[in-house]
Amino acid sequence: MKQLPAETIRLLSSSQVITSVTSVVKELIENSLDANATSIDVKLENYGFDKIEVRDNGDGIKVADVPVMAVKHYTSKISCSEDLESLTTYGFRGEALGSICCTSEVLITTKTAADTFSTQYILDSSGHVISQKPSHLGQGTTVTVLKLFKNLPVRKQFYSTAKKCKEEMKKIQELLMAYGIIKPELRINFTHNKSFSLQLT
Ligand code: ADP
Ligand code: MG
């Protein structure tokens, strides 16, 4: 037997966390809800394989947290295993953003109430920031996911038929409706290819 290279281990474990377009949308929405967002916009292009974008008006990410925001096992939500007894957030494992970075190309734009303007960060496959520039967006966070599963042909292969893609769109709509039902005060907007759109208020 041989030990797998670290990069392969990362990719395989990421593909267990991020299994579908729906799982990306679910993780990003839950991050928005954990950040106290009251309005969330979800935009997909080509069923999410070209682009998934989730924009919220939540708390934003502090400048000090930016270098580790997408590094695996970094979280702002718990500090030790005892905290698992009193969870108040959807996330706590610090795995979602890191796993999404490993399986796609990710940009994060964010602004907190303390920041004077928003900043867009480009991340590499290990979740580290490779570049940044000022942006015009208001308070909150926008995560843009490009070329999902570009390095996981087996996951992409699963969606090779139009039927599978349409089923996935239906799953996303059902997921959004479920959040709409448990959070009646939340505004959710969902668009696919600029043509289809669904508004839940
Ligand atoms: P987890 O949710 O388990 O902490 P994630 O990888 O999903 O792990 O996110 C890592 C961290 O990035 C979160 O703990 C949070 O501090 C920050 N974060 C991610 N998405 C958002 C968002 N939409 N708004 C504010 N902070 C965010
Ligand atoms: Mg999370």
CSV table of C-alpha atoms and ligand atoms in Angstrom, one decimal:
chain,number,residue,atom,x,y,z
A,1,MET,CA,0.0,0.0,0.0
A,2,LYS,CA,1.0,3.6,-0.6
A,3,GLN,CA,-0.1,6.7,1.3
A,4,LEU,CA,-2.1,9.1,-1.0
A,5,PRO,CA,-0.6,12.5,-1.7
A,6,ALA,CA,-1.9,15.3,0.6
A,7,GLU,CA,-3.5,17.1,-2.4
A,8,THR,CA,-5.5,13.9,-3.3
A,9,ILE,CA,-6.6,13.5,0.3
A,10,ARG,CA,-7.9,17.1,0.3
A,11,LEU,CA,-9.8,16.6,-3.0
A,12,LEU,CA,-11.4,13.3,-1.9
A,13,SER,CA,-12.5,14.6,1.5
A,14,SER,CA,-13.8,17.8,-0.1
A,15,SER,CA,-15.9,15.7,-2.6
A,16,GLN,CA,-17.5,14.1,0.5
A,17,VAL,CA,-18.6,17.5,1.8
A,18,ILE,CA,-19.5,19.1,-1.6
A,19,THR,CA,-21.4,16.4,-3.4
A,20,SER,CA,-23.7,18.5,-5.7
A,21,VAL,CA,-24.8,22.0,-6.8
A,22,THR,CA,-27.5,21.8,-4.1
A,23,SER,CA,-24.9,21.1,-1.4
A,24,VAL,CA,-23.0,24.2,-2.4
A,25,VAL,CA,-26.2,26.3,-2.3
A,26,LYS,CA,-27.1,24.8,1.1
A,27,GLU,CA,-23.7,25.5,2.7
A,28,LEU,CA,-23.6,29.1,1.4
A,29,ILE,CA,-27.2,29.8,2.5
A,30,GLU,CA,-26.5,28.4,6.0
A,31,ASN,CA,-23.4,30.6,6.2
A,32,SER,CA,-25.6,33.6,5.3
A,33,LEU,CA,-28.2,32.7,7.9
A,34,ASP,CA,-25.5,32.2,10.5
A,35,ALA,CA,-24.3,35.8,9.7
A,36,ASN,CA,-27.9,37.1,10.4
A,37,ALA,CA,-28.8,37.9,6.8
A,38,THR,CA,-32.4,38.9,6.2
A,39,SER,CA,-32.1,38.9,2.4
A,40,ILE,CA,-30.3,36.3,0.2
A,41,ASP,CA,-29.9,36.2,-3.6
A,42,VAL,CA,-29.0,32.9,-5.3
A,43,LYS,CA,-27.9,33.1,-8.9
A,44,LEU,CA,-27.0,30.1,-11.1
A,45,GLU,CA,-25.6,29.8,-14.6
A,46,ASN,CA,-25.7,26.5,-16.5
A,47,TYR,CA,-27.3,24.7,-13.6
A,48,GLY,CA,-24.6,26.0,-11.3
A,49,PHE,CA,-21.7,24.4,-13.2
A,50,ASP,CA,-20.5,27.7,-14.7
A,51,LYS,CA,-21.5,29.8,-11.8
A,52,ILE,CA,-23.2,29.8,-8.4
A,53,GLU,CA,-23.5,33.1,-6.6
A,54,VAL,CA,-25.0,33.6,-3.1
A,55,ARG,CA,-25.2,37.2,-1.9
A,56,ASP,CA,-26.4,38.2,1.5
A,57,ASN,CA,-26.8,41.4,3.6
A,58,GLY,CA,-25.4,39.8,6.8
A,59,ASP,CA,-22.7,40.7,9.2
A,60,GLY,CA,-19.8,40.3,6.7
A,61,ILE,CA,-16.3,38.8,7.5
A,62,LYS,CA,-13.9,40.8,9.6
A,63,VAL,CA,-10.6,41.8,7.9
A,64,ALA,CA,-8.7,39.9,10.6
A,65,ASP,CA,-10.6,36.6,9.7
A,66,VAL,CA,-10.2,37.0,6.0
A,67,PRO,CA,-6.8,35.1,5.7
A,68,VAL,CA,-8.4,31.9,7.2
A,69,MET,CA,-12.1,32.3,6.2
A,70,ALA,CA,-11.8,29.5,3.6
A,71,VAL,CA,-9.0,27.4,5.2
A,72,LYS,CA,-10.3,24.1,6.4
A,73,HIS,CA,-11.1,23.6,10.1
A,74,TYR,CA,-11.1,27.4,10.8
A,75,THR,CA,-14.5,28.5,12.1
A,76,SER,CA,-15.8,31.5,14.1
A,77,LYS,CA,-18.7,29.4,15.5
A,78,ILE,CA,-17.2,27.0,18.0
A,79,SER,CA,-13.9,26.8,19.9
A,80,CYS,CA,-13.9,23.2,21.4
A,81,SER,CA,-15.9,20.0,21.5
A,82,GLU,CA,-17.8,21.1,24.6
A,83,ASP,CA,-19.4,23.9,22.5
A,84,LEU,CA,-21.2,21.1,20.5
A,85,GLU,CA,-23.6,20.8,23.5
A,86,SER,CA,-24.9,24.3,22.9
A,87,LEU,CA,-24.9,24.9,19.2
A,88,THR,CA,-26.8,27.9,17.9
A,89,THR,CA,-25.5,27.9,14.3
A,90,TYR,CA,-26.0,25.7,11.2
A,91,GLY,CA,-22.2,25.5,10.6
A,92,PHE,CA,-19.4,24.6,13.1
A,93,ARG,CA,-17.0,22.3,11.3
A,94,GLY,CA,-15.2,25.0,9.2
A,95,GLU,CA,-15.2,22.7,6.2
A,96,ALA,CA,-17.6,24.2,3.6
A,97,LEU,CA,-15.7,27.1,2.1
A,98,GLY,CA,-12.4,25.1,2.1
A,99,SER,CA,-14.1,22.2,0.3
A,100,ILE,CA,-15.7,24.5,-2.2
A,101,CYS,CA,-12.3,26.1,-2.9
A,102,CYS,CA,-10.8,22.6,-3.5
A,103,THR,CA,-13.5,21.7,-6.1
A,104,SER,CA,-14.0,25.0,-8.0
A,105,GLU,CA,-12.7,28.6,-8.3
A,106,VAL,CA,-14.0,30.9,-5.6
A,107,LEU,CA,-14.3,34.7,-5.1
A,108,ILE,CA,-15.6,36.2,-1.9
A,109,THR,CA,-16.7,39.9,-1.6
A,110,THR,CA,-17.4,41.1,1.9
A,111,LYS,CA,-18.0,44.2,4.0
A,112,THR,CA,-18.8,44.5,7.8
A,113,ALA,CA,-20.5,47.5,9.4
A,114,ALA,CA,-17.0,48.7,10.6
A,115,ASP,CA,-15.5,48.6,7.0
A,116,THR,CA,-15.7,51.7,4.8
A,117,PHE,CA,-16.0,49.7,1.6
A,118,SER,CA,-16.2,46.1,0.5
A,119,THR,CA,-13.3,44.0,-0.8
A,120,GLN,CA,-13.3,41.2,-3.3
A,121,TYR,CA,-10.8,38.3,-2.5
A,122,ILE,CA,-9.7,35.6,-5.0
A,123,LEU,CA,-8.9,32.3,-3.3
A,124,ASP,CA,-6.7,29.4,-4.4
A,125,SER,CA,-7.6,25.7,-4.1
A,126,SER,CA,-6.4,25.5,-0.5
A,127,GLY,CA,-8.5,28.5,0.5
A,128,HIS,CA,-5.8,31.0,0.8
A,129,VAL,CA,-6.2,34.6,-0.5
A,130,ILE,CA,-4.2,35.2,-3.7
A,131,SER,CA,-5.4,38.6,-4.6
A,132,GLN,CA,-7.8,41.4,-3.4
A,133,LYS,CA,-9.3,44.6,-4.8
A,134,PRO,CA,-11.9,47.1,-3.6
A,135,SER,CA,-15.5,46.5,-4.6
A,136,HIS,CA,-18.7,48.5,-4.7
A,137,LEU,CA,-21.0,46.1,-2.9
A,138,GLY,CA,-22.8,47.1,0.4
A,139,GLN,CA,-22.6,45.4,3.7
A,140,GLY,CA,-22.7,41.6,3.7
A,141,THR,CA,-21.0,38.8,1.8
A,142,THR,CA,-21.1,37.5,-1.8
A,143,VAL,CA,-19.6,34.1,-2.5
A,144,THR,CA,-19.0,33.3,-6.2
A,145,VAL,CA,-18.3,29.7,-7.2
A,146,LEU,CA,-17.0,29.2,-10.8
A,147,LYS,CA,-16.4,25.9,-12.7
A,148,LEU,CA,-17.7,23.5,-10.0
A,149,PHE,CA,-16.2,20.0,-10.1
A,150,LYS,CA,-13.7,21.1,-12.8
A,151,ASN,CA,-11.3,18.6,-11.2
A,152,LEU,CA,-13.9,15.9,-10.3
A,153,PRO,CA,-15.1,14.4,-13.6
A,154,VAL,CA,-17.0,11.7,-11.8
A,155,ARG,CA,-19.2,14.2,-10.0
A,156,LYS,CA,-19.8,16.2,-13.2
A,157,GLN,CA,-20.6,13.1,-15.1
A,158,PHE,CA,-23.5,12.4,-12.8
A,159,TYR,CA,-25.2,15.5,-14.3
A,160,SER,CA,-24.6,14.6,-18.0
A,161,THR,CA,-28.3,14.4,-18.8
A,162,ALA,CA,-30.8,17.3,-18.9
A,163,LYS,CA,-33.1,15.2,-16.6
A,164,LYS,CA,-30.6,15.1,-13.8
A,165,CYS,CA,-29.9,18.8,-14.1
A,166,LYS,CA,-33.6,19.6,-13.9
A,167,GLU,CA,-34.0,17.4,-10.9
A,168,GLU,CA,-31.2,19.3,-9.2
A,169,MET,CA,-32.9,22.7,-9.9
A,170,LYS,CA,-36.0,21.2,-8.3
A,171,LYS,CA,-34.1,20.2,-5.2
A,172,ILE,CA,-32.6,23.7,-4.9
A,173,GLN,CA,-36.1,25.2,-5.1
A,174,GLU,CA,-37.4,22.8,-2.5
A,175,LEU,CA,-34.4,23.7,-0.2
A,176,LEU,CA,-35.1,27.4,-0.6
A,177,MET,CA,-38.8,27.0,0.1
A,178,ALA,CA,-37.9,25.0,3.3
A,179,TYR,CA,-35.7,27.9,4.6
A,180,GLY,CA,-38.5,30.3,3.5
A,181,ILE,CA,-41.0,28.3,5.7
A,182,ILE,CA,-38.8,28.1,8.8
A,183,LYS,CA,-37.7,31.8,8.4
A,184,PRO,CA,-40.8,33.7,7.3
A,185,GLU,CA,-39.1,37.1,7.7
A,186,LEU,CA,-36.3,36.1,5.3
A,187,ARG,CA,-36.3,37.4,1.6
A,188,ILE,CA,-34.9,34.9,-0.9
A,189,ASN,CA,-34.5,35.5,-4.6
A,190,PHE,CA,-33.4,32.6,-6.9
A,191,THR,CA,-32.4,33.0,-10.6
A,192,HIS,CA,-31.1,30.6,-13.2
A,193,ASN,CA,-29.5,31.8,-16.4
A,194,LYS,CA,-31.2,35.2,-16.0
A,195,SER,CA,-34.4,33.6,-17.4
A,196,PHE,CA,-36.0,31.6,-14.5
A,197,SER,CA,-36.6,33.4,-11.3
A,198,LEU,CA,-38.4,32.6,-8.0
A,199,GLN,CA,-39.1,35.1,-5.2
A,200,LEU,CA,-39.9,34.0,-1.6
A,201,THR,CA,-40.9,36.8,0.7
B,1,ADP,P1,-18.5,27.0,9.3
B,1,ADP,O1,-19.8,27.5,8.8
B,1,ADP,O2,-18.6,25.6,9.7
B,1,ADP,O3,-17.8,27.9,10.4
B,1,ADP,P2,-17.5,27.6,6.6
B,1,ADP,O4,-16.3,27.0,5.8
B,1,ADP,O5,-18.8,27.4,6.1
B,1,ADP,O6,-17.4,26.9,8.1
B,1,ADP,O7,-17.2,29.1,6.9
B,1,ADP,C1,-16.0,29.5,7.5
B,1,ADP,C2,-16.2,30.8,8.3
B,1,ADP,O8,-16.3,31.9,7.3
B,1,ADP,C3,-17.4,30.9,9.2
B,1,ADP,O9,-17.2,30.4,10.5
B,1,ADP,C4,-17.7,32.4,9.2
B,1,ADP,O10,-17.0,33.1,10.2
B,1,ADP,C5,-17.2,32.9,7.8
B,1,ADP,N1,-18.3,33.0,6.8
B,1,ADP,C6,-18.5,32.2,5.8
B,1,ADP,N2,-19.6,32.6,5.1
B,1,ADP,C7,-20.0,33.8,5.6
B,1,ADP,C8,-21.0,34.8,5.3
B,1,ADP,N3,-21.9,34.6,4.3
B,1,ADP,N4,-21.1,35.9,6.1
B,1,ADP,C9,-20.3,36.0,7.2
B,1,ADP,N5,-19.3,35.2,7.5
B,1,ADP,C10,-19.1,34.1,6.7
B,2,MG,MG,-20.7,27.0,7.0
